[in-house]
Amino acid sequence: MSTTEASPLPILLLNGPNLNMLGTRQPQVYGSDTLDDVVALTERTAAAHGLAVRALQTNHEGEMIDAIHAARGAVSGIVINPGGWTHTSVALADALVIPEVPIIEVHISNVHAREAFRHHSYISPIAAGVIVGCGIDGYAFAVQRLAGLVGATRR
């Protein structure tokens, strides 16, 4: 990248309710990796594509929506694991169209092999991609796909 080129805008990594408990919450479903491991993997993968990461985990839907509103014009794309809000929040889906950037939805477990209520997502119809059942590697896959969508260059 030349000195006259602007650095690409960062990507926003969003994790919803209960994901702060990764590593201790149902390790048979979610594995033993922690949220810190997720953020570190996402940052390493993004850096390989010349992208920075802004990360937020919250258990408060309004805080998540405020962060999405603030992302408009400030990020190049969003990787989101909405947790339980996936299946319940029209408000979150409505907010995610506001930044007008590509969105990749990630789920650590295969939600389609779990309870029936987890089979529906309010986020999937607006996402550029959905990655499920790949453990935390799904976050790396999401960043790689997002990098391609936003035209980031591999370093």
Coordinates of C-alpha atoms in Angstrom, one line a residue:
M1 CA 0.0 0.0 0.0
S2 CA 1.5 3.4 -1.0
T3 CA 1.7 6.2 1.5
T4 CA -0.9 8.1 -0.6
E5 CA -3.5 5.3 -0.2
A6 CA -5.8 5.5 2.7
S7 CA -5.8 2.5 5.1
P8 CA -9.0 0.5 4.8
L9 CA -11.6 1.1 7.5
P10 CA -11.5 -1.5 10.3
I11 CA -13.9 -4.3 10.6
L12 CA -16.3 -4.5 13.5
L13 CA -16.4 -7.8 15.5
L14 CA -19.6 -8.1 17.5
N15 CA -20.5 -10.8 20.0
G16 CA -23.8 -11.0 21.7
P17 CA -25.1 -12.3 25.0
N18 CA -23.3 -15.0 26.9
L19 CA -20.4 -15.1 24.6
N20 CA -18.3 -13.5 27.3
M21 CA -18.6 -17.0 29.0
L22 CA -16.9 -18.9 26.2
G23 CA -14.5 -21.4 27.6
T24 CA -16.7 -22.1 30.6
R25 CA -20.2 -22.2 29.2
Q26 CA -21.2 -25.6 27.8
P27 CA -17.7 -26.6 26.5
Q28 CA -19.2 -29.7 24.9
V29 CA -21.2 -27.3 22.6
Y30 CA -18.9 -24.2 22.4
G31 CA -15.4 -25.7 23.0
S32 CA -12.8 -24.5 25.5
D33 CA -11.7 -21.4 23.6
T34 CA -12.4 -18.0 25.3
L35 CA -13.7 -14.8 23.9
D36 CA -10.1 -13.4 24.2
D37 CA -9.1 -16.3 21.9
V38 CA -11.8 -15.3 19.4
V39 CA -10.7 -11.7 19.4
A40 CA -7.0 -12.7 19.0
L41 CA -7.8 -15.0 16.1
T42 CA -9.9 -12.4 14.4
E43 CA -7.2 -9.7 14.8
R44 CA -4.5 -12.0 13.4
T45 CA -6.6 -13.0 10.5
A46 CA -7.6 -9.4 9.8
A47 CA -4.0 -8.2 10.0
A48 CA -3.0 -10.7 7.4
H49 CA -5.4 -8.8 5.1
G50 CA -4.3 -5.3 6.1
L51 CA -7.4 -4.8 8.3
A52 CA -7.8 -3.7 11.9
V53 CA -10.5 -4.9 14.2
R54 CA -12.8 -3.1 16.6
A55 CA -14.3 -5.7 19.0
L56 CA -17.4 -5.5 21.2
Q57 CA -19.1 -8.1 23.3
T58 CA -22.2 -7.1 25.2
N59 CA -25.2 -8.7 27.0
H60 CA -27.2 -5.5 26.4
E61 CA -29.1 -5.3 23.1
G62 CA -29.3 -1.5 23.2
E63 CA -25.5 -1.2 23.6
M64 CA -25.1 -3.5 20.5
I65 CA -27.5 -1.5 18.5
D66 CA -25.8 1.8 19.5
A67 CA -22.4 0.3 18.4
I68 CA -24.0 -0.7 15.0
H69 CA -25.3 2.8 14.5
A70 CA -21.9 4.3 15.3
A71 CA -20.4 1.9 12.7
R72 CA -22.0 3.8 9.7
G73 CA -19.1 5.3 7.8
A74 CA -16.6 4.0 10.3
V75 CA -16.1 0.4 9.4
S76 CA -15.7 -1.6 6.1
G77 CA -17.7 -4.6 7.3
I78 CA -19.1 -6.5 10.3
V79 CA -18.5 -10.0 11.6
I80 CA -21.3 -10.8 14.1
N81 CA -22.2 -13.7 16.4
P82 CA -25.5 -12.4 17.7
G83 CA -25.9 -15.3 20.1
G84 CA -29.5 -15.7 21.3
W85 CA -30.5 -12.4 19.5
T86 CA -30.2 -14.3 16.2
H87 CA -33.5 -15.9 16.8
T88 CA -35.4 -13.1 18.6
S89 CA -34.3 -9.6 17.6
V90 CA -35.9 -7.8 14.7
A91 CA -34.4 -4.6 16.2
L92 CA -30.9 -6.0 15.7
A93 CA -31.7 -7.0 12.2
D94 CA -33.1 -3.5 11.5
A95 CA -30.0 -1.9 12.9
L96 CA -27.6 -4.0 10.9
V97 CA -28.8 -2.5 7.6
I98 CA -27.9 1.0 8.8
P99 CA -24.1 0.9 8.3
E100 CA -24.6 -0.3 4.6
V101 CA -21.5 -2.6 4.8
P102 CA -21.2 -6.4 4.2
I103 CA -22.1 -8.6 7.2
I104 CA -20.9 -12.1 8.0
E105 CA -23.0 -14.0 10.6
V106 CA -21.0 -16.5 12.6
H107 CA -22.1 -19.3 15.0
I108 CA -19.6 -21.5 16.8
S109 CA -22.0 -24.5 17.0
N110 CA -24.1 -25.9 14.2
V111 CA -27.4 -24.2 15.1
H112 CA -29.2 -26.4 12.6
A113 CA -28.3 -29.6 14.6
R114 CA -29.7 -28.1 17.8
E115 CA -33.1 -27.1 19.1
A116 CA -35.7 -26.1 16.5
F117 CA -35.9 -22.5 17.7
R118 CA -32.3 -22.0 16.7
H119 CA -33.0 -22.9 13.1
H120 CA -34.4 -19.4 12.4
S121 CA -32.2 -16.3 12.0
Y122 CA -33.4 -12.8 11.6
I123 CA -29.8 -11.9 10.6
S124 CA -29.2 -14.4 7.8
P125 CA -31.4 -12.7 5.2
I126 CA -29.3 -9.5 5.4
A127 CA -25.9 -11.2 5.7
A128 CA -23.5 -11.6 2.9
G129 CA -22.5 -15.0 4.4
V130 CA -23.3 -17.3 7.3
I131 CA -20.8 -19.6 8.9
V132 CA -22.0 -22.2 11.4
G133 CA -20.5 -25.2 13.2
C134 CA -16.8 -24.5 12.6
G135 CA -15.9 -23.6 16.2
I136 CA -14.0 -20.4 16.6
D137 CA -12.3 -21.0 13.2
G138 CA -15.6 -19.7 11.8
Y139 CA -14.5 -16.2 12.8
A140 CA -11.3 -16.5 10.8
F141 CA -13.3 -17.8 7.8
A142 CA -15.7 -14.8 8.2
V143 CA -12.8 -12.3 8.2
Q144 CA -11.3 -13.9 5.1
R145 CA -14.6 -13.7 3.3
L146 CA -15.2 -10.1 4.5
A147 CA -11.6 -9.1 3.3
G148 CA -12.5 -10.4 -0.1
L149 CA -15.8 -8.5 -0.2
V150 CA -14.2 -5.2 0.9
G151 CA -11.2 -5.6 -1.4
A152 CA -8.6 -5.8 1.2
T153 CA -5.1 -7.0 0.1
R154 CA -3.4 -10.0 1.5
R155 CA -0.2 -9.2 3.3

